[in-house]
Structure formats: structure tokens, C-alpha cells
PDB file of C-alpha atoms in Angstrom:
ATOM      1  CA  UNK A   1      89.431 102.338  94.522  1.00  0.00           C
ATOM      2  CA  UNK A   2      86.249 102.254  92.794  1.00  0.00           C
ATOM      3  CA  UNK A   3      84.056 103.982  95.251  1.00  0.00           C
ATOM      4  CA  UNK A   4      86.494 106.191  96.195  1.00  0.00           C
ATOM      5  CA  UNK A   5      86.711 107.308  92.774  1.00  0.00           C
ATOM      6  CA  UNK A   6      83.007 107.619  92.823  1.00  0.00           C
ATOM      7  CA  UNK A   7      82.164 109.191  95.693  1.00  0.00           C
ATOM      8  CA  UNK A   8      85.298 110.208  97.399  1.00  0.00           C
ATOM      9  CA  UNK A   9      85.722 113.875  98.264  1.00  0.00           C
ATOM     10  CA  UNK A  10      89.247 113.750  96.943  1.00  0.00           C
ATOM     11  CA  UNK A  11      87.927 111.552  93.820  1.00  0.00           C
ATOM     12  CA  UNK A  12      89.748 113.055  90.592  1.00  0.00           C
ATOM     13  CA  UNK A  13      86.663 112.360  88.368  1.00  0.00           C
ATOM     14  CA  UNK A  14      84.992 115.860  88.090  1.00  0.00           C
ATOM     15  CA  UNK A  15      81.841 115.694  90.241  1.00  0.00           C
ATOM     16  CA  UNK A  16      79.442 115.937  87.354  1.00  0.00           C
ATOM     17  CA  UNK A  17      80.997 112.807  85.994  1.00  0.00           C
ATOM     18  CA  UNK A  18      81.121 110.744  88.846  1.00  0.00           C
ATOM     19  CA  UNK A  19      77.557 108.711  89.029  1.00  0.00           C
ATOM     20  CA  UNK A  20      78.542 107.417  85.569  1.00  0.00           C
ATOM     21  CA  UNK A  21      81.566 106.249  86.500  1.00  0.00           C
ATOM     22  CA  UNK A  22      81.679 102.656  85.495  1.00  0.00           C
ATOM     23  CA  UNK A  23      84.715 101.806  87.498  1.00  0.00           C
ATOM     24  CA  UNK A  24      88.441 101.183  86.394  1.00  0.00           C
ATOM     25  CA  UNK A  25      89.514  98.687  83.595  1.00  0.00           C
ATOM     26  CA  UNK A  26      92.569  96.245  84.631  1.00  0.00           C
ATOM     27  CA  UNK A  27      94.060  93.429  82.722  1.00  0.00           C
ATOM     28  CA  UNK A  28      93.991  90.552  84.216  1.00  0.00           C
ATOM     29  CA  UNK A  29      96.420  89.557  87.288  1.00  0.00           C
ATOM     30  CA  UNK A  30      99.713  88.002  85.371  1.00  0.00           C
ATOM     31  CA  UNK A  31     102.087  86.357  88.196  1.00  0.00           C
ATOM     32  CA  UNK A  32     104.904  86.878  84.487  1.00  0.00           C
ATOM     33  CA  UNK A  33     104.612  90.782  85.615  1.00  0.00           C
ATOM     34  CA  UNK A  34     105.098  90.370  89.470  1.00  0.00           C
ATOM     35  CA  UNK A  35     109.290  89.894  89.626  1.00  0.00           C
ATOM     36  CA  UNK A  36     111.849  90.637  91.878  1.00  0.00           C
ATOM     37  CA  UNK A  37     113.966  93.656  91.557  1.00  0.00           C
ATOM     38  CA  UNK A  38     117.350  94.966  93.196  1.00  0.00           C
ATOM     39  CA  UNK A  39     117.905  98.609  93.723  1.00  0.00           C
ATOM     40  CA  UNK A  40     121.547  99.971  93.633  1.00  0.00           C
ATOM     41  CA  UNK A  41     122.393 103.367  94.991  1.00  0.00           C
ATOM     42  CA  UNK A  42     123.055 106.386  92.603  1.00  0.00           C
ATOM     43  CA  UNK A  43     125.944 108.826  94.216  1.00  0.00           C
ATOM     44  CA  UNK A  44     124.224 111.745  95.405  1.00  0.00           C
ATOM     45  CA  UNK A  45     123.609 114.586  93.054  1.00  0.00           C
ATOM     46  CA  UNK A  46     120.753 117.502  92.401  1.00  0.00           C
ATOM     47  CA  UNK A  47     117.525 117.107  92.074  1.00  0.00           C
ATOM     48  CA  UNK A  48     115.889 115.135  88.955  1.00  0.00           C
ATOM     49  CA  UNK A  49     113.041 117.582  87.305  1.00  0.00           C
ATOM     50  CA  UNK A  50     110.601 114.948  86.131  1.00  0.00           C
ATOM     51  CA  UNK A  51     108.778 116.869  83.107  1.00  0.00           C
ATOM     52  CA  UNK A  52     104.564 117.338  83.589  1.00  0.00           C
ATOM     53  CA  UNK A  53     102.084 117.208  80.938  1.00  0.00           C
ATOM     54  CA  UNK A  54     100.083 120.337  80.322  1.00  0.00           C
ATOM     55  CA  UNK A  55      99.130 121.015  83.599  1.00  0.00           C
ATOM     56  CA  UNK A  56      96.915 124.222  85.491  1.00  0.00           C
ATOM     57  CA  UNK A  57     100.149 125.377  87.515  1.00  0.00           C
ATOM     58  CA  UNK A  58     102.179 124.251  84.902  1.00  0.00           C
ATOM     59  CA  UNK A  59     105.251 123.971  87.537  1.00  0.00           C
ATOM     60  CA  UNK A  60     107.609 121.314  87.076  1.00  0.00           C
ATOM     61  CA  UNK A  61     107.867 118.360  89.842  1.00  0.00           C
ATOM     62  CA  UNK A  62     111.557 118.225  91.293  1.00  0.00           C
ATOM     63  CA  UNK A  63     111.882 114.600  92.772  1.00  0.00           C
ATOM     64  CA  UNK A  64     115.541 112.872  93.868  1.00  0.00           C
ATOM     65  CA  UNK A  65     116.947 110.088  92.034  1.00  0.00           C
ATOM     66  CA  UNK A  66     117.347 106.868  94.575  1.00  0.00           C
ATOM     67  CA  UNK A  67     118.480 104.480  92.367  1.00  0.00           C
ATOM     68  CA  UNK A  68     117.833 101.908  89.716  1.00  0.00           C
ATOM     69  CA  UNK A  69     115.729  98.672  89.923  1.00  0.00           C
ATOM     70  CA  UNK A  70     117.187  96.042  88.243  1.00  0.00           C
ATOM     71  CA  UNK A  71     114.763  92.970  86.999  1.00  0.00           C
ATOM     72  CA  UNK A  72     114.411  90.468  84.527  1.00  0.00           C
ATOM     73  CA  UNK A  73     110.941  90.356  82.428  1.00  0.00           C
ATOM     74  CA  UNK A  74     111.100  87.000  80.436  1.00  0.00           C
ATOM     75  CA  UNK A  75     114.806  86.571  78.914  1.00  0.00           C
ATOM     76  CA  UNK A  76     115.685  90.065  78.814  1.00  0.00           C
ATOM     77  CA  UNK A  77     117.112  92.690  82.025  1.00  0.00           C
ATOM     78  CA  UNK A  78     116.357  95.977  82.742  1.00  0.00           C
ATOM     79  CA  UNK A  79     116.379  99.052  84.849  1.00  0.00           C
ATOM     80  CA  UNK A  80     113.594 101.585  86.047  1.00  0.00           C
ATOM     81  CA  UNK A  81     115.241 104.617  88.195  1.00  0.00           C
ATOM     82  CA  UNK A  82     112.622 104.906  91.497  1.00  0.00           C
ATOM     83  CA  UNK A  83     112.433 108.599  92.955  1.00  0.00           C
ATOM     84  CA  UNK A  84     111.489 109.746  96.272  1.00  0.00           C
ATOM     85  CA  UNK A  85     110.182 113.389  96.874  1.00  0.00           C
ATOM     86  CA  UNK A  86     112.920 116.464  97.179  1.00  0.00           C
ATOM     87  CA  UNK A  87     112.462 117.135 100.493  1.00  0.00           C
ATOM     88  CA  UNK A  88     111.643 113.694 102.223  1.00  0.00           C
ATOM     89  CA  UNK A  89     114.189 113.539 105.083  1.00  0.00           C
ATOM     90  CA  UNK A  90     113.409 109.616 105.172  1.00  0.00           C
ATOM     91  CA  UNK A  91     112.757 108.120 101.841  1.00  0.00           C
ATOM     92  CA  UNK A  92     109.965 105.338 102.948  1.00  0.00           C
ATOM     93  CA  UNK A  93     108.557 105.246  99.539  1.00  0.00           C
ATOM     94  CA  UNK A  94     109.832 104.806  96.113  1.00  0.00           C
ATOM     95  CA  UNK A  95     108.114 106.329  92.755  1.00  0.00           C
ATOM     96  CA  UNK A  96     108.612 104.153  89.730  1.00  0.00           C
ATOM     97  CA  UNK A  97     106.981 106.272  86.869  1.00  0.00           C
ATOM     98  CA  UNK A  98     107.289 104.359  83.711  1.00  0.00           C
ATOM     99  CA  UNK A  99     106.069 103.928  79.927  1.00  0.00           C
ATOM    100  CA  UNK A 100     106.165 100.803  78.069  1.00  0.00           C
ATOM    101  CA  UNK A 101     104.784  99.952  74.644  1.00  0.00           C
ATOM    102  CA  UNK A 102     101.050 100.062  75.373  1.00  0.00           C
ATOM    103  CA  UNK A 103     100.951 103.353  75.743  1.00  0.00           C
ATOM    104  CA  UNK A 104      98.782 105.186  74.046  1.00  0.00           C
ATOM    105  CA  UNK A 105      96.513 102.528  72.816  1.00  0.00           C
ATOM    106  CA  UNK A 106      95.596 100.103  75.608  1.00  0.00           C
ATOM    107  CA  UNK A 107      97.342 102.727  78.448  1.00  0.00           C
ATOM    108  CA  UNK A 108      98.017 106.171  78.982  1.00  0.00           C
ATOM    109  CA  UNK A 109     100.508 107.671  76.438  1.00  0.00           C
ATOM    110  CA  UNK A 110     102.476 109.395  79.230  1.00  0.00           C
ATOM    111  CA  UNK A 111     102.953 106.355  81.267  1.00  0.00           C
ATOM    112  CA  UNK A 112     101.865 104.424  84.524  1.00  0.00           C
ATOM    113  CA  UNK A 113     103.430 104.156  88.068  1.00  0.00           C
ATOM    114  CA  UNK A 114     104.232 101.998  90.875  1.00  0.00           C
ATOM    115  CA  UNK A 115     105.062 102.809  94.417  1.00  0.00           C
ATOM    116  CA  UNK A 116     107.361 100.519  96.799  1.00  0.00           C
ATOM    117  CA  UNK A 117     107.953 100.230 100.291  1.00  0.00           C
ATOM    118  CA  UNK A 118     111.431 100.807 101.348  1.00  0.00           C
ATOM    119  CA  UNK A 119     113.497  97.928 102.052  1.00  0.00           C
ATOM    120  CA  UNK A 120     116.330  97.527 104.291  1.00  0.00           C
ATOM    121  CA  UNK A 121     118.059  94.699 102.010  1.00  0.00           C
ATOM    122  CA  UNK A 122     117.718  96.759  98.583  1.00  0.00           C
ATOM    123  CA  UNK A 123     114.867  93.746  97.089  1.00  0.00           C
ATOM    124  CA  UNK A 124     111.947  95.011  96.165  1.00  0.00           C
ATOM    125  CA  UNK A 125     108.738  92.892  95.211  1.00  0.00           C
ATOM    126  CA  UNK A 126     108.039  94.792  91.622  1.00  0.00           C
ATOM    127  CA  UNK A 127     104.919  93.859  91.115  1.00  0.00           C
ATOM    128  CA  UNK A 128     103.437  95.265  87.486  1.00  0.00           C
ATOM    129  CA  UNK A 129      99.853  94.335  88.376  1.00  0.00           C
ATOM    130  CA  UNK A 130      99.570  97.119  90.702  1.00  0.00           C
ATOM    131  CA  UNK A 131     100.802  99.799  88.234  1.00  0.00           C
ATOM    132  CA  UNK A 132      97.981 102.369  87.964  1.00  0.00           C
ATOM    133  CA  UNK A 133      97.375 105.433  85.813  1.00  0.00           C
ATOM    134  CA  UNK A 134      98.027 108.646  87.203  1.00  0.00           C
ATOM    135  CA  UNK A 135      95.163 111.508  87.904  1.00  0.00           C
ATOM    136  CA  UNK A 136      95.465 113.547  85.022  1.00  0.00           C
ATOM    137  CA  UNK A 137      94.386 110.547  82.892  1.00  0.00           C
ATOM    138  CA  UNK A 138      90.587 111.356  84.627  1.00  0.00           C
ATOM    139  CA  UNK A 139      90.982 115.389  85.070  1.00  0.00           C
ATOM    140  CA  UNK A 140      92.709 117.574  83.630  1.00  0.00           C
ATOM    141  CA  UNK A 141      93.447 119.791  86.331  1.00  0.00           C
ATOM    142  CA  UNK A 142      95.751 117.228  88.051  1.00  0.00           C
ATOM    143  CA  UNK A 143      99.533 117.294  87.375  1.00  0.00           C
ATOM    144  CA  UNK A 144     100.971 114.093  85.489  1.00  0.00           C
ATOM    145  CA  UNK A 145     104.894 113.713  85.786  1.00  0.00           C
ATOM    146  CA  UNK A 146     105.706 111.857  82.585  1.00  0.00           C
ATOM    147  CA  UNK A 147     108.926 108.690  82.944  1.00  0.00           C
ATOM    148  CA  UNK A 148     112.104 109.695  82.633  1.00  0.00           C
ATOM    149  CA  UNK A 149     113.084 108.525  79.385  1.00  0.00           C
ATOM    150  CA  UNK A 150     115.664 105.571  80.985  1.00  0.00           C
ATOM    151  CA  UNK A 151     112.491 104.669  82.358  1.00  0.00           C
ATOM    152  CA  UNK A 152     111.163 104.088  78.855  1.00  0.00           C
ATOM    153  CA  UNK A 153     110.267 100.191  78.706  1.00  0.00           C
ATOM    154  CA  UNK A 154     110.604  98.549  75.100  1.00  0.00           C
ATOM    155  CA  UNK A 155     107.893  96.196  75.789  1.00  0.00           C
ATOM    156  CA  UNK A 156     104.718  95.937  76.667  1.00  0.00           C
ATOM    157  CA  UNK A 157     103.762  95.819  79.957  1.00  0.00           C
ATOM    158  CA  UNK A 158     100.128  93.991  80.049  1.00  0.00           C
ATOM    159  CA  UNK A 159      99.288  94.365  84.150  1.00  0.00           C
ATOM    160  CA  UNK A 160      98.005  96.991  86.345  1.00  0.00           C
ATOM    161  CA  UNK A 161      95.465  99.482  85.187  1.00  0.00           C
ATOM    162  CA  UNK A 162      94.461 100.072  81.341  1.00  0.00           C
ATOM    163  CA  UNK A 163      92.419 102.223  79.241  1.00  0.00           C
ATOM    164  CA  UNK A 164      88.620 101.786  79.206  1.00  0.00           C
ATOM    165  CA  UNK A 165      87.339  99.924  76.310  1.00  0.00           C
ATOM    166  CA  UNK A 166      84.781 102.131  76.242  1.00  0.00           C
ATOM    167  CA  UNK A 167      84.153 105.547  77.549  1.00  0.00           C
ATOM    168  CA  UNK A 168      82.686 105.673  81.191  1.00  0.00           C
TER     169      UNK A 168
END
């Protein structure tokens, strides 16, 4: 991801910034934050609007709910509801956008995401060490769907991508 980021056509560090680009700050791999998860069904309903940070089109990003990912993080439960795009015909992938209590200091203030592979048996391998930042956090011209607020953790989430320590 690190020389994509740096030299990648699609990269989302701005071209000038690039050859400075020291390369992407993760904590360290936590087998705590890799758990398993079970997704039940929501009935079928409209469209969820998940709400953007400032963005250049400034149009809002209409995904549909698929249901809610249930796991255990130490002794407590929760949920995160997982999205797949308005229009997908076959939903293949699942979008888990969530915040969690290191946000803003040690990770993005408007949260991180996962994706998952479908599953045919509704268990999903929710594995926190792969959450990443989304594009915005490098440019400003990308569009940044900010969690749900159900999808609002109350603790902090110490896997996956965080902020640099320093700037790059």
C-alpha cells in the first residue's frame, strides 16, 4: 500500500507530496482485535444516506443497510451495521465504517473502515487490524462517509491504521 500510495497513478497523496511520503503508521498487529462476528439480516427498507465530510461534490453517499455484526471485544458485545452499495445487484462486499475512541488523537476524527467478504453462513472474520483510514484523511478532494452513529464504538480500537506521529 505504500508504493502505491507513492507512486500509484490513483495514489490519493497529491502528486507534489508524494516523494516525501514516509509511508503509513499502523499499530501493531493485536490477535485481541481480530474476533469473530455474526451478521443478522435487517428487513428491507430505503436506502441509508451515510453523511460526508466537507467534500468537492459535496453529494451525499446513499449505501443499503445489510445488517448488523455482532462481536464481543473483551467482556463487553456489540454491533457495527455493514453496508453494501445502492445499486449492487449482488452484495459480495460489506462496508463497516466505524469510529471508536481514538479518534481524533491517535486516528481520524471521522472514523476508519473495514471491508468483508460475503459469507454464505452469516460469520464473518472481523478483523480490526486491517481497519484503514479513508482517502480524505490524505486529500481533500476525496469524499469521506463518516459512521453511522450506531456504529459509534465506546472504546478504543488500537489496530489497523493510525495517525502519523509526525507529519510525512
Amino acid at each position: 500500500k505504500d508504493a502505491a500510495f507513492r507512486s500509484g497513478e490513483d495514489s490519493p497523496i497529491p502528486a507534489p507530496e508524494r516523494a516525501a511520503f514516509r509511508g503509513l503508521a499502523y499499530y501493531p498487529v493485536d490477535p485481541h482485535y481480530r474476533v469473530p462476528a455474526f451478521l443478522t439480516g435487517d428487513p428491507p427498507g430505503p436506502p441509508v444516506i451515510i453523511a460526508l465530510q466537507q467534500t468537492s461534490s459535496n453529494e451525499p453517499q446513499r449505501m443499503r443497510k445489510v445488517g448488523r455484526l455482532r462481536f464481543t471485544l473483551g467482556e463487553a458485545t456489540y454491533t457495527l451495521i455493514a453496508f453494501a452499495e445502492e445499486d449492487a445487484g449482488t452484495v459480495n462486499r460489506l462496508f463497516v465504517p466505524f469510529a471508536d475512541l481514538t479518534g481524533g488523537t491517535e486516528t481520524y476524527k471521522g472514523g476508519r473502515y473495514l471491508n468483508l467478504d460475503r459469507t454464505p453462513t452469516g460469520l464473518y472474520d472481523l478483523d480490526f487490524n486491517r481497519a484503514y483510514h479513508p482517502y480524505c484523511v490524505y486529500n481533500t478532494t476525496y469524499e469521506c462517509p463518516i459512521p453511522p452513529r450506531e456504529n459509534r464504538l465506546p472504546v478504543a480500537i488500537r489496530a489497523g491504521e493510525r495517525l502519523m506521529a509526525q507529519p510525512h
